[in-house]
């Protein structure tokens, strides 16, 4: 039987044994039981040690190395009680995935026995060989040593994979000479910078807070699920995460019947297992639902401190993948696994708080509102001045298929504020001049804002950067991406805006503060309001309008990455100590190389599948047609015009396929420009997708869109 047909038969035979929904589940005792968070620490550490560690975690007090031995010992006891035999420093290299190298707790003793050991030094510092991680030329192979350093602000946790428990310790990763080789270190630096500038800004408003300014993130994660039996027959999904071929099915998302639809038993059973596993390691998974495209879903946790939320998102992706495997499914995190239907993003909900005060929450009195409006204007200024950097943070081979396709925000960065907030911004722009039509005039620091609608009413899904009630939602980030890059950039550019605004505010005389602030914000709005766009970002009109406004539209990764190496941009990151110029250049090299390699892999695989899977099926179909045509003549039915017509069509498609493959092959062998290869891949795909509509269904080897998207 055709392997595709037997895979379908196998799926039809799946008889899942679902769990028992009547069994009680004790969230209270299960939540965080595999996380060495504050709650666990309190149980396992002596009071003084616990207090010192808590101060480091909560207040950012530098860590006293003397406590490390005690913490390590407690962590080992706890982890071994939970079944762990090994520990690993868990870090985030530039590959975009997480990395781990396990060491056992075991230490052989001279008498032939063994003891367990895990010292403070083991906890604080690791020395993995760094030679095979991308570094963009920062680390030469003769200086291959890399260091991992404990990040106590992200709790260690037990990772359970394949029934094996491993203690994972979140760490930073740098080279022997101190250059950053990971995503966490610059992230922590950018958080520090923004936090300091936020407190300085508040000081201008007379607010002196003991507490740290905290950057918060809630990352919504979209993903697809396909049955593993079908996945195994798609080398393209297996190797590139997306389908390189596949004609659009008759029914996909036109009826909009999947979004928020009732969740099928096999899927909810998977989602439930995901939630339980995440809760156990202390990840506050909150929402789960069907997304717009068939077979597309979303999970979102409650927002947390940025650094933690990013580690947690990395774990969410891992838990999604391996839980899917347990359920005979495969989780696709690629930005565009299926052409022609929605792709997957990672909505990056971002805000800053100091104590209980969320700086992006419009307040209840004029003073609070003045702070809110200042922060709002700072973000507007930052995003307009550095939209190129924000765009570059979302650039990848996968996201290129999504951004600017008709169901995702375009590659143009703009801000959605909603009608009411835009009106307020317009009033700020009009200032105290009496030019506003309805004479509405907002005086900052005097008037209270009208009640702004909660996020539910202000819905614009087409904007890449939307204000949603008490936070900004950066939607251009791709589903497979680490949130680190977008947030490193967002933090740094907003810190710069805070810095510049504070410098001006600090110079104002006390009695001229309100007027001075009004002028500063008015200037910002005048200069940067071009970035505000509340309309439909998916429409072509917007692309033209944006060009008129002078906004950038960086469509493809190679051009979208360039801002990384612009002199002015490097200067900003150097000024705030987030990256030095070598680190920026190396990141550019790493991301560009990754893009080029991915396209080269896709192009070679396109050829391989076209030549060894599609071509033989088409030839078999042609030979069946030929046999039928000959048979018709020898049986004296006469020459059959339909068979002749079909035969000629399929024969010409086979020739076309061959010539399109030859074009692509030439580009692949020369390792030509990526965009040329993408064009040629599309040429091959077009013929293959046409053949899919002609070749006998029984002979077609690749699972079809209608099967992958609907059979699970
Ligand atoms: P929607 O899909 O309607 O945009 P969700 O509830 O799915 O909303 O996701 C919103 C995300 O924003 C959640 O992760 C939520 O915890 C997060 N969020 C809410 N408030 C803040 C905040 N102050 N800072 C960062 N994230 C926040
Ligand atoms: Mg959202």
XYZ file of C-alpha atoms and ligand atoms in Angstrom:
740
model
C 0.000 0.000 0.000
C 1.055 3.611 -0.540
C 2.808 4.642 2.721
C 0.605 7.713 2.928
C -2.516 5.596 2.790
C -1.200 3.158 5.386
C -0.311 6.084 7.682
C -3.903 7.296 7.367
C -5.204 3.829 8.147
C -2.964 3.674 11.217
C -4.290 6.989 12.492
C -7.851 5.820 12.015
C -7.004 2.838 14.245
C -5.634 4.914 17.118
C -7.694 4.166 20.146
C -6.476 6.570 22.768
C -6.921 5.817 26.429
C -7.702 9.163 27.961
C -7.194 9.891 31.624
C -9.859 10.106 34.270
C -11.258 13.598 34.656
C -12.874 12.683 37.971
C -9.536 12.331 39.727
C -8.840 15.397 41.907
C -5.737 17.384 41.084
C -4.015 19.311 43.846
C -2.596 22.392 42.136
C -1.398 23.754 45.447
C 1.011 20.950 46.255
C 1.984 20.142 42.664
C 2.682 23.684 41.474
C 6.429 24.364 41.516
C 7.237 21.009 43.139
C 10.022 20.527 40.550
C 11.302 24.084 40.931
C 13.924 25.214 43.424
C 12.057 28.481 43.890
C 11.670 30.573 47.016
C 9.100 28.223 48.491
C 11.384 25.188 48.173
C 14.438 27.182 49.258
C 12.750 28.140 52.477
C 12.229 24.460 53.276
C 15.747 23.377 52.361
C 17.955 26.284 53.474
C 18.811 27.669 56.890
C 17.078 30.975 57.676
C 20.128 33.265 57.247
C 21.207 31.649 53.978
C 17.656 31.758 52.669
C 17.381 35.467 53.497
C 20.624 36.334 51.737
C 19.678 34.434 48.615
C 16.220 35.984 48.624
C 17.746 39.476 48.783
C 19.824 38.665 45.722
C 16.793 37.394 43.861
C 14.341 40.075 44.949
C 16.456 43.177 45.416
C 19.379 42.411 43.133
C 21.853 42.484 46.052
C 25.166 41.005 44.780
C 25.475 37.330 45.619
C 27.730 36.434 48.502
C 29.906 33.535 47.229
C 30.051 32.193 50.778
C 26.407 31.110 50.566
C 26.982 29.092 47.375
C 28.258 25.942 49.127
C 25.180 25.766 51.342
C 22.817 26.431 48.477
C 24.526 23.806 46.304
C 24.290 21.197 49.029
C 20.610 21.888 49.618
C 19.910 21.865 45.908
C 21.601 18.468 45.524
C 19.627 16.907 48.380
C 16.411 18.296 46.981
C 17.153 17.219 43.407
C 18.170 13.694 44.466
C 14.981 13.425 46.509
C 13.159 14.253 43.294
C 14.979 11.486 41.422
C 17.821 13.397 39.752
C 21.231 11.775 39.301
C 22.744 14.541 37.164
C 22.874 18.306 37.019
C 23.476 20.621 34.115
C 24.159 24.277 33.567
C 21.330 25.250 31.256
C 22.097 28.154 28.926
C 20.892 29.972 25.837
C 23.551 30.091 23.091
C 23.032 31.981 19.842
C 21.526 28.925 18.131
C 18.208 30.053 19.587
C 17.729 26.733 21.398
C 18.687 25.903 24.981
C 21.891 23.970 25.660
C 22.857 21.491 28.373
C 25.793 19.261 29.279
C 25.102 16.850 32.090
C 27.399 15.931 34.977
C 26.493 13.292 37.518
C 26.599 14.011 41.244
C 28.782 10.931 41.525
C 32.338 11.033 42.830
C 34.203 7.699 43.082
C 35.885 7.102 46.427
C 39.279 5.347 46.827
C 37.661 2.285 48.428
C 35.834 1.527 45.180
C 32.582 3.031 46.390
C 31.054 6.345 45.481
C 29.814 9.458 47.187
C 27.746 12.305 45.822
C 29.140 15.780 45.631
C 27.906 19.134 44.351
C 29.905 22.134 45.518
C 29.290 25.870 45.459
C 31.834 26.108 42.671
C 29.922 23.504 40.612
C 26.816 25.599 41.091
C 28.317 28.976 40.265
C 30.668 28.194 37.429
C 30.796 25.725 34.556
C 33.323 25.288 31.778
C 31.636 23.707 28.780
C 33.696 23.444 25.606
C 32.371 26.332 23.560
C 34.075 25.557 20.286
C 31.045 24.334 18.380
C 28.604 27.081 19.265
C 28.103 29.913 16.791
C 30.061 32.967 17.925
C 30.370 35.020 14.756
C 34.131 35.074 15.031
C 34.236 36.142 18.681
C 35.855 32.972 19.845
C 38.582 31.314 17.863
C 38.910 27.539 18.207
C 42.224 27.777 20.044
C 40.409 29.788 22.699
C 37.535 27.359 22.829
C 36.832 27.638 26.494
C 33.479 29.042 27.487
C 32.119 29.785 30.915
C 28.657 29.388 32.306
C 27.717 31.393 35.374
C 24.736 30.774 37.652
C 21.766 33.129 37.313
C 20.162 32.922 40.767
C 17.168 35.012 39.657
C 15.828 32.124 37.572
C 15.136 29.096 39.804
C 16.826 25.783 39.114
C 14.335 23.105 38.119
C 14.021 19.411 37.428
C 13.698 18.668 33.755
C 11.964 15.332 33.142
C 12.589 13.950 29.698
C 12.135 10.297 28.756
C 11.460 9.476 32.400
C 14.872 10.850 33.428
C 15.125 13.653 35.973
C 17.930 16.192 35.564
C 18.643 19.220 37.725
C 18.828 22.241 35.405
C 20.568 25.394 36.567
C 19.892 28.486 34.429
C 23.197 30.175 33.586
C 24.812 32.877 31.490
C 27.389 31.891 28.884
C 30.483 33.851 27.885
C 33.904 33.316 26.363
C 37.250 33.082 28.127
C 37.867 36.732 27.357
C 34.471 37.770 28.699
C 32.620 38.332 25.425
C 29.015 37.354 25.572
C 28.113 34.165 23.699
C 24.483 33.892 24.782
C 21.149 35.671 24.911
C 20.712 35.843 28.666
C 23.689 38.044 29.571
C 22.762 41.011 27.347
C 19.162 40.551 28.423
C 20.080 40.916 32.093
C 22.197 43.962 31.246
C 19.336 45.566 29.325
C 16.932 44.924 32.205
C 19.356 46.595 34.591
C 19.725 49.615 32.318
C 15.997 50.060 31.835
C 15.323 49.503 35.502
C 17.803 52.235 36.480
C 16.441 54.700 33.940
C 12.850 53.982 34.993
C 13.690 54.815 38.588
C 15.467 57.959 37.487
C 12.397 59.021 35.507
C 10.155 58.424 38.515
C 12.513 60.527 40.613
C 11.799 63.423 38.274
C 8.173 63.054 39.367
C 9.204 63.092 43.011
C 8.856 59.342 43.492
C 11.719 57.724 45.382
C 11.109 53.981 45.517
C 13.077 51.422 47.470
C 11.943 48.740 45.111
C 13.517 47.639 41.858
C 11.855 48.564 38.596
C 10.791 45.262 37.083
C 10.291 44.559 33.391
C 7.460 42.082 32.829
C 6.704 39.734 29.952
C 3.764 37.536 29.047
C 4.625 35.530 25.934
C 1.742 33.986 24.033
C 2.973 30.929 22.144
C 1.303 29.723 18.946
C 1.987 26.279 17.499
C 0.681 23.580 15.160
C 0.131 19.892 15.874
C 0.267 17.158 13.236
C 0.006 13.418 13.610
C 3.404 11.777 13.809
C 2.513 9.105 11.218
C 2.006 11.820 8.614
C 4.974 13.866 9.791
C 7.279 10.889 9.245
C 6.355 10.921 5.561
C 7.284 14.610 5.172
C 11.077 14.986 5.014
C 10.510 18.730 4.616
C 8.732 19.003 7.982
C 11.331 16.771 9.587
C 14.312 18.744 8.349
C 13.089 22.318 7.975
C 9.986 22.508 10.158
C 7.852 23.660 7.242
C 6.221 22.127 4.183
C 8.196 22.888 1.027
C 5.337 21.501 -1.066
C 1.586 21.192 -0.756
C -1.380 22.529 -2.665
C -3.883 24.501 -0.583
C -6.819 22.280 0.375
C -10.349 23.209 -0.636
C -11.265 23.896 2.963
C -8.793 25.464 5.320
C -9.599 28.486 7.466
C -12.237 30.205 5.309
C -15.110 29.300 7.624
C -13.227 30.588 10.671
C -14.579 27.573 12.482
C -11.394 26.624 14.285
C -10.654 29.789 16.277
C -11.786 29.240 19.881
C -13.660 26.132 18.694
C -14.275 23.257 21.062
C -11.009 21.424 21.580
C -10.867 17.842 20.277
C -10.275 15.056 22.842
C -6.818 14.096 21.584
C -5.693 17.728 21.667
C -7.108 18.646 25.055
C -5.557 15.533 26.511
C -2.211 16.757 25.143
C -2.789 20.315 26.407
C -3.650 19.039 29.840
C -0.422 17.048 30.092
C 1.491 20.140 28.964
C -0.135 22.271 31.660
C 0.585 19.747 34.417
C 4.206 19.451 33.410
C 4.625 23.226 33.232
C 2.931 23.772 36.565
C 5.245 21.236 38.159
C 8.298 23.267 37.175
C 6.606 26.460 38.322
C 5.512 27.886 34.978
C 2.127 29.587 35.401
C 0.403 28.256 32.259
C -2.945 30.017 32.073
C -4.801 30.014 28.750
C -5.152 27.364 26.041
C -7.246 27.503 22.895
C -7.656 26.701 19.216
C -6.125 29.339 16.948
C -7.244 30.637 13.550
C -5.676 28.035 11.265
C -6.809 24.419 11.391
C -4.456 22.376 13.631
C -3.131 25.618 15.168
C -3.246 26.288 18.915
C -2.012 28.718 21.543
C -0.766 28.594 25.110
C -0.090 31.614 27.312
C 1.260 31.797 30.848
C 0.591 34.595 33.319
C 3.206 37.295 32.877
C 6.375 37.189 34.990
C 9.637 39.050 35.359
C 11.205 39.249 31.929
C 14.297 37.097 32.509
C 12.237 34.350 34.103
C 9.489 34.590 31.490
C 12.060 34.031 28.747
C 13.561 30.950 30.412
C 10.031 29.725 30.938
C 9.118 30.272 27.310
C 12.121 28.183 26.265
C 10.843 25.417 28.538
C 7.286 25.801 27.238
C 8.566 25.132 23.721
C 10.482 22.085 24.918
C 7.563 20.694 26.914
C 5.200 21.223 23.952
C 7.550 19.240 21.694
C 8.118 16.309 23.971
C 4.553 16.036 25.239
C 3.375 15.990 21.621
C 5.700 13.061 21.006
C 4.125 11.150 23.899
C 0.729 11.689 22.301
C 1.790 10.488 18.851
C 1.762 14.079 17.652
C 4.457 16.485 16.508
C 4.475 20.099 17.623
C 5.525 22.518 14.867
C 6.914 25.792 16.161
C 7.962 27.105 12.743
C 6.548 30.533 11.794
C 4.968 29.239 8.594
C 4.627 25.461 8.432
C 1.852 25.666 5.809
C 1.711 28.126 2.925
C -1.505 30.037 2.385
C -2.878 29.802 5.917
C -1.983 31.610 9.126
C 1.511 31.353 10.475
C 2.529 31.308 14.142
C 3.816 34.221 16.166
C 4.889 34.811 19.706
C 3.083 37.835 21.081
C 5.416 39.619 23.389
C 3.382 41.430 26.098
C 5.770 43.864 27.748
C 5.541 46.378 30.558
C 7.509 47.931 33.438
C 6.465 48.094 37.088
C 7.908 49.617 40.186
C 6.430 47.985 43.261
C 2.691 47.824 42.685
C 2.772 50.542 40.046
C 2.607 49.395 36.408
C 4.038 52.360 34.514
C 1.845 51.585 31.520
C -1.337 51.656 33.542
C -3.260 54.898 33.132
C -3.784 56.078 36.705
C -6.609 57.584 38.711
C -5.207 61.039 39.280
C -3.413 63.722 37.280
C -0.010 62.917 38.744
C -0.195 59.211 37.866
C -1.511 60.060 34.435
C 1.389 62.401 33.803
C 3.744 59.495 34.489
C 1.726 57.184 32.268
C 1.715 59.676 29.389
C 5.438 60.278 29.749
C 6.175 56.551 29.594
C 3.799 56.185 26.659
C 5.511 59.012 24.769
C 8.916 57.538 25.590
C 7.885 54.232 23.991
C 6.520 56.062 20.938
C 9.795 57.963 20.589
C 11.894 54.818 21.080
C 9.945 52.738 18.584
C 9.934 55.461 15.933
C 13.623 56.216 16.305
C 14.631 52.573 16.301
C 12.015 50.713 14.310
C 14.901 49.311 12.251
C 16.356 47.602 15.322
C 13.001 46.202 16.396
C 12.504 44.803 12.932
C 15.954 43.245 12.965
C 15.140 41.486 16.226
C 12.410 39.524 14.466
C 14.359 38.675 11.309
C 14.718 34.997 10.467
C 14.246 32.678 7.503
C 11.021 31.361 9.027
C 9.534 34.721 9.985
C 10.153 36.094 6.471
C 7.326 33.852 5.271
C 5.017 35.213 7.933
C 5.666 38.954 8.180
C 3.965 40.689 5.330
C 2.025 37.623 4.296
C -1.662 38.418 4.408
C -2.325 37.070 7.862
C 0.445 38.600 9.954
C 1.649 42.092 10.690
C 3.713 43.481 7.828
C 7.448 43.980 8.064
C 6.687 47.678 8.674
C 6.906 48.610 12.345
C 4.060 50.860 13.531
C 2.204 51.414 16.802
C -1.489 50.887 17.465
C -2.871 53.061 20.258
C -6.613 52.845 19.748
C -8.975 55.716 19.138
C -9.141 57.200 22.589
C -5.466 57.211 23.341
C -4.737 58.595 19.889
C -7.153 61.423 20.624
C -5.253 62.147 23.823
C -1.971 62.095 21.929
C -3.474 64.540 19.446
C -4.450 66.813 22.314
C -0.918 66.704 23.635
C 0.285 67.648 20.184
C -2.109 70.606 19.996
C -0.761 71.606 23.382
C -2.190 74.685 24.965
C -2.590 76.386 21.627
C -6.273 76.873 20.953
C -6.292 75.048 17.661
C -8.141 71.871 18.524
C -11.539 71.685 16.834
C -13.636 70.711 19.805
C -11.516 72.760 22.195
C -10.637 69.619 24.092
C -7.305 70.290 25.631
C -5.462 68.018 27.946
C -3.146 69.640 30.449
C -0.630 67.131 31.600
C -0.422 66.932 35.326
C -3.719 68.766 35.735
C -6.407 66.782 33.980
C -7.291 63.193 34.622
C -7.581 60.941 31.612
C -10.988 59.671 30.606
C -11.464 56.030 31.503
C -9.545 54.219 28.823
C -11.276 51.135 27.537
C -9.844 47.878 28.804
C -7.937 45.865 26.228
C -10.978 43.847 25.187
C -12.536 46.730 23.242
C -9.384 47.906 21.534
C -8.706 45.012 19.275
C -6.442 45.425 16.331
C -4.762 42.198 15.393
C -2.995 43.650 12.387
C -0.570 45.911 14.227
C 2.949 44.715 14.976
C 3.128 46.818 18.136
C -0.128 47.450 19.947
C -1.018 49.143 23.211
C -3.423 46.760 24.941
C -4.709 48.479 28.047
C -1.732 48.256 30.404
C 1.108 46.867 28.284
C 2.539 46.875 24.790
C 2.146 43.777 22.704
C 4.948 43.260 20.178
C 3.459 40.821 17.708
C 6.105 40.625 15.020
C 8.232 38.112 16.927
C 8.169 34.630 15.430
C 6.850 31.518 17.174
C 10.163 29.639 17.217
C 12.246 32.607 18.314
C 13.633 33.202 21.754
C 12.035 36.377 23.137
C 15.449 37.547 24.269
C 16.461 39.531 21.175
C 13.266 41.594 20.824
C 13.337 42.419 24.523
C 17.036 43.292 24.682
C 16.336 45.848 21.978
C 13.060 47.093 23.407
C 14.597 47.571 26.855
C 17.616 49.424 25.527
C 15.771 51.819 23.230
C 13.158 52.652 25.867
C 15.957 53.173 28.404
C 17.520 55.636 25.984
C 14.218 57.523 25.650
C 13.812 57.614 29.454
C 17.374 58.849 29.737
C 16.850 61.686 27.267
C 13.526 62.725 28.782
C 14.899 62.620 32.340
C 17.872 64.741 31.344
C 15.440 67.432 30.204
C 13.100 67.072 33.195
C 15.969 67.325 35.662
C 16.797 70.765 34.311
C 13.300 72.163 34.820
C 12.670 74.609 37.628
C 10.229 73.270 40.200
C 7.435 75.679 39.361
C 7.883 75.116 35.637
C 7.719 71.339 35.768
C 4.200 70.840 34.458
C 4.585 73.289 31.595
C 8.038 71.943 30.768
C 6.789 68.371 30.694
C 3.892 69.391 28.487
C 6.362 70.908 26.012
C 8.645 67.875 26.055
C 5.777 65.507 25.340
C 4.370 67.834 22.699
C 7.726 67.813 20.912
C 7.872 64.024 21.054
C 4.394 63.630 19.612
C 5.055 66.133 16.829
C 8.223 64.412 15.851
C 7.181 60.781 16.190
C 3.456 60.499 15.605
C 4.092 59.119 12.098
C 4.700 55.749 13.760
C 1.111 55.643 15.078
C -1.267 53.765 12.822
C -4.658 52.485 13.926
C -5.902 51.168 10.581
C -5.712 47.764 8.932
C -2.054 46.838 8.644
C -2.801 43.959 6.271
C -4.014 46.252 3.484
C -1.814 47.321 0.581
C -2.817 50.949 1.166
C -0.865 50.885 4.396
C 2.339 49.827 2.646
C 2.003 52.892 0.388
C 0.992 55.219 3.222
C 3.883 53.967 5.356
C 6.305 54.681 2.517
C 4.889 58.227 2.300
C 5.503 58.618 6.043
C 9.077 57.474 5.566
C 8.635 54.288 7.613
C 10.882 51.380 6.771
C 9.656 48.206 5.134
C 12.487 45.700 5.443
C 11.001 42.644 3.797
C 13.805 40.118 3.912
C 16.198 38.974 6.585
C 19.462 40.067 4.898
C 18.342 43.716 4.778
C 16.458 43.469 8.077
C 19.641 42.411 9.898
C 21.705 45.348 8.630
C 20.613 47.751 11.413
C 22.694 45.588 13.759
C 25.901 46.874 12.220
C 24.881 50.510 11.723
C 27.356 52.767 13.492
C 24.715 54.823 15.320
C 23.013 51.662 16.560
C 26.209 50.098 17.825
C 26.916 53.351 19.665
C 23.634 53.096 21.591
C 24.295 49.584 22.810
C 27.836 50.506 23.732
C 26.711 53.599 25.618
C 24.370 51.553 27.812
C 26.795 48.656 28.161
C 24.432 46.071 26.684
C 26.688 44.993 23.799
C 30.116 46.107 22.705
C 30.708 46.633 19.039
C 32.362 43.217 18.560
C 29.368 41.534 20.129
C 26.947 43.377 17.833
C 28.956 42.488 14.746
C 29.264 38.877 15.808
C 25.507 38.631 16.305
C 24.955 40.019 12.837
C 27.335 37.385 11.431
C 25.688 34.548 13.351
C 22.120 35.451 12.380
C 22.978 36.097 8.738
C 24.891 32.852 8.461
C 22.039 30.950 10.044
C 19.668 32.456 7.477
C 21.912 31.588 4.539
C 22.427 28.034 5.775
C 18.709 27.500 6.333
C 17.847 28.621 2.812
C 20.586 26.413 1.381
C 19.190 23.422 3.313
C 15.649 24.156 2.124
C 16.819 24.527 -1.477
C 18.772 21.251 -1.446
C 15.887 19.446 0.193
C 13.437 20.870 -2.343
C 15.562 19.283 -5.047
C 15.916 16.007 -3.230
C 12.179 15.603 -2.651
C 11.269 16.761 -6.147
C 13.678 14.347 -7.789
C 13.328 11.257 -5.610
C 9.756 11.396 -4.344
C 7.641 13.532 -6.659
C 9.218 12.776 -10.035
C 8.905 8.963 -9.678
C 5.245 9.271 -8.654
C 4.515 11.513 -11.643
C 6.323 9.118 -13.994
C 4.373 6.176 -12.609
C 1.152 8.094 -13.180
C 2.230 8.905 -16.749
C 3.090 5.313 -17.447
C -0.346 4.244 -16.163
C -1.924 6.756 -18.535
C 0.243 5.471 -21.383
C -0.655 1.868 -20.611
C -4.342 2.766 -20.503
C -4.083 4.662 -23.794
C -2.264 1.740 -25.469
C -4.724 -0.702 -23.937
C -7.584 1.316 -25.293
C -6.183 1.067 -28.802
C -5.296 -2.635 -28.642
C -8.715 -3.460 -27.179
C -10.096 -1.660 -30.221
C -11.855 1.052 -28.140
C -9.985 3.547 -30.287
C -7.611 6.352 -29.294
C -9.015 7.914 -26.154
C -8.836 11.712 -26.371
C -9.006 12.217 -22.595
C -6.108 9.848 -22.013
C -4.117 11.573 -24.714
C -4.902 15.026 -23.260
C -4.065 13.985 -19.684
C -0.929 12.180 -20.844
C 0.317 15.252 -22.687
C -0.378 17.482 -19.684
C 1.391 15.226 -17.186
C 4.256 14.692 -19.596
C 4.745 18.433 -20.002
C 4.557 18.962 -16.222
C 7.276 16.351 -15.774
C 9.455 18.207 -18.265
C 8.713 21.480 -16.530
C 9.593 19.966 -13.173
C 12.876 18.815 -14.594
C 13.750 22.229 -15.991
C 12.768 24.067 -12.764
C 14.900 21.613 -10.790
C 17.822 22.265 -13.133
C 17.547 26.021 -12.454
C 17.512 25.480 -8.717
C 20.306 22.927 -8.879
C 22.520 25.434 -10.632
C 21.890 28.033 -7.887
C 22.450 25.489 -5.112
C 25.734 24.299 -6.553
C 26.956 27.880 -6.844
C 25.544 28.685 -3.414
C 23.959 31.704 -5.067
C 22.126 34.550 -3.368
C 19.422 33.313 -0.966
C 16.606 35.344 -2.496
C 17.343 33.867 -5.933
C 17.205 30.398 -4.449
C 13.876 31.179 -2.785
C 12.463 32.240 -6.169
C 13.693 29.057 -7.807
C 12.292 26.940 -4.963
C 8.923 28.553 -5.566
C 9.267 27.649 -9.241
C 9.742 23.974 -8.377
C 6.946 24.107 -5.843
C 4.466 25.516 -8.327
C 4.907 22.547 -10.668
C 4.748 20.023 -7.836
C 1.572 21.564 -6.414
C -0.001 21.445 -9.882
C 0.986 17.790 -10.210
C -0.657 17.106 -6.839
C -3.945 18.043 -8.508
C -3.317 15.695 -11.453
C -1.618 12.565 -10.160
C -3.703 9.600 -9.005
C -4.360 10.077 -5.263
C -3.293 6.491 -4.594
C 0.133 7.231 -6.055
C 0.720 10.604 -4.363
C 3.471 10.025 -1.794
C 3.422 13.150 0.420
C 0.662 13.601 2.992
C -1.617 16.370 1.712
C -2.543 19.594 3.504
C -6.111 18.333 3.873
C -4.742 15.357 5.814
C -2.081 17.022 7.958
C -4.341 19.885 8.975
C -7.478 17.952 9.738
C -6.501 14.466 10.814
C -5.410 14.372 14.404
P -4.813 38.143 24.204
O -4.662 36.841 23.451
O -6.191 38.623 24.319
O -3.851 39.180 23.751
P -3.871 36.690 26.515
O -4.596 36.666 27.808
O -3.811 35.469 25.697
O -4.439 37.919 25.711
O -2.376 37.134 26.757
C -2.051 38.314 27.314
C -0.714 38.140 27.984
O -0.300 39.406 28.520
C -0.761 37.175 29.172
O 0.404 36.412 29.190
C -0.811 38.144 30.346
O -0.334 37.576 31.550
C 0.118 39.230 29.841
N 0.083 40.470 30.618
C -0.941 41.025 31.311
N -0.521 42.123 31.988
C 0.794 42.277 31.719
C 1.814 43.196 32.127
N 1.559 44.196 32.946
N 3.063 43.014 31.651
C 3.340 41.997 30.808
N 2.433 41.119 30.402
C 1.180 41.237 30.848
Mg -2.525 38.710 22.283
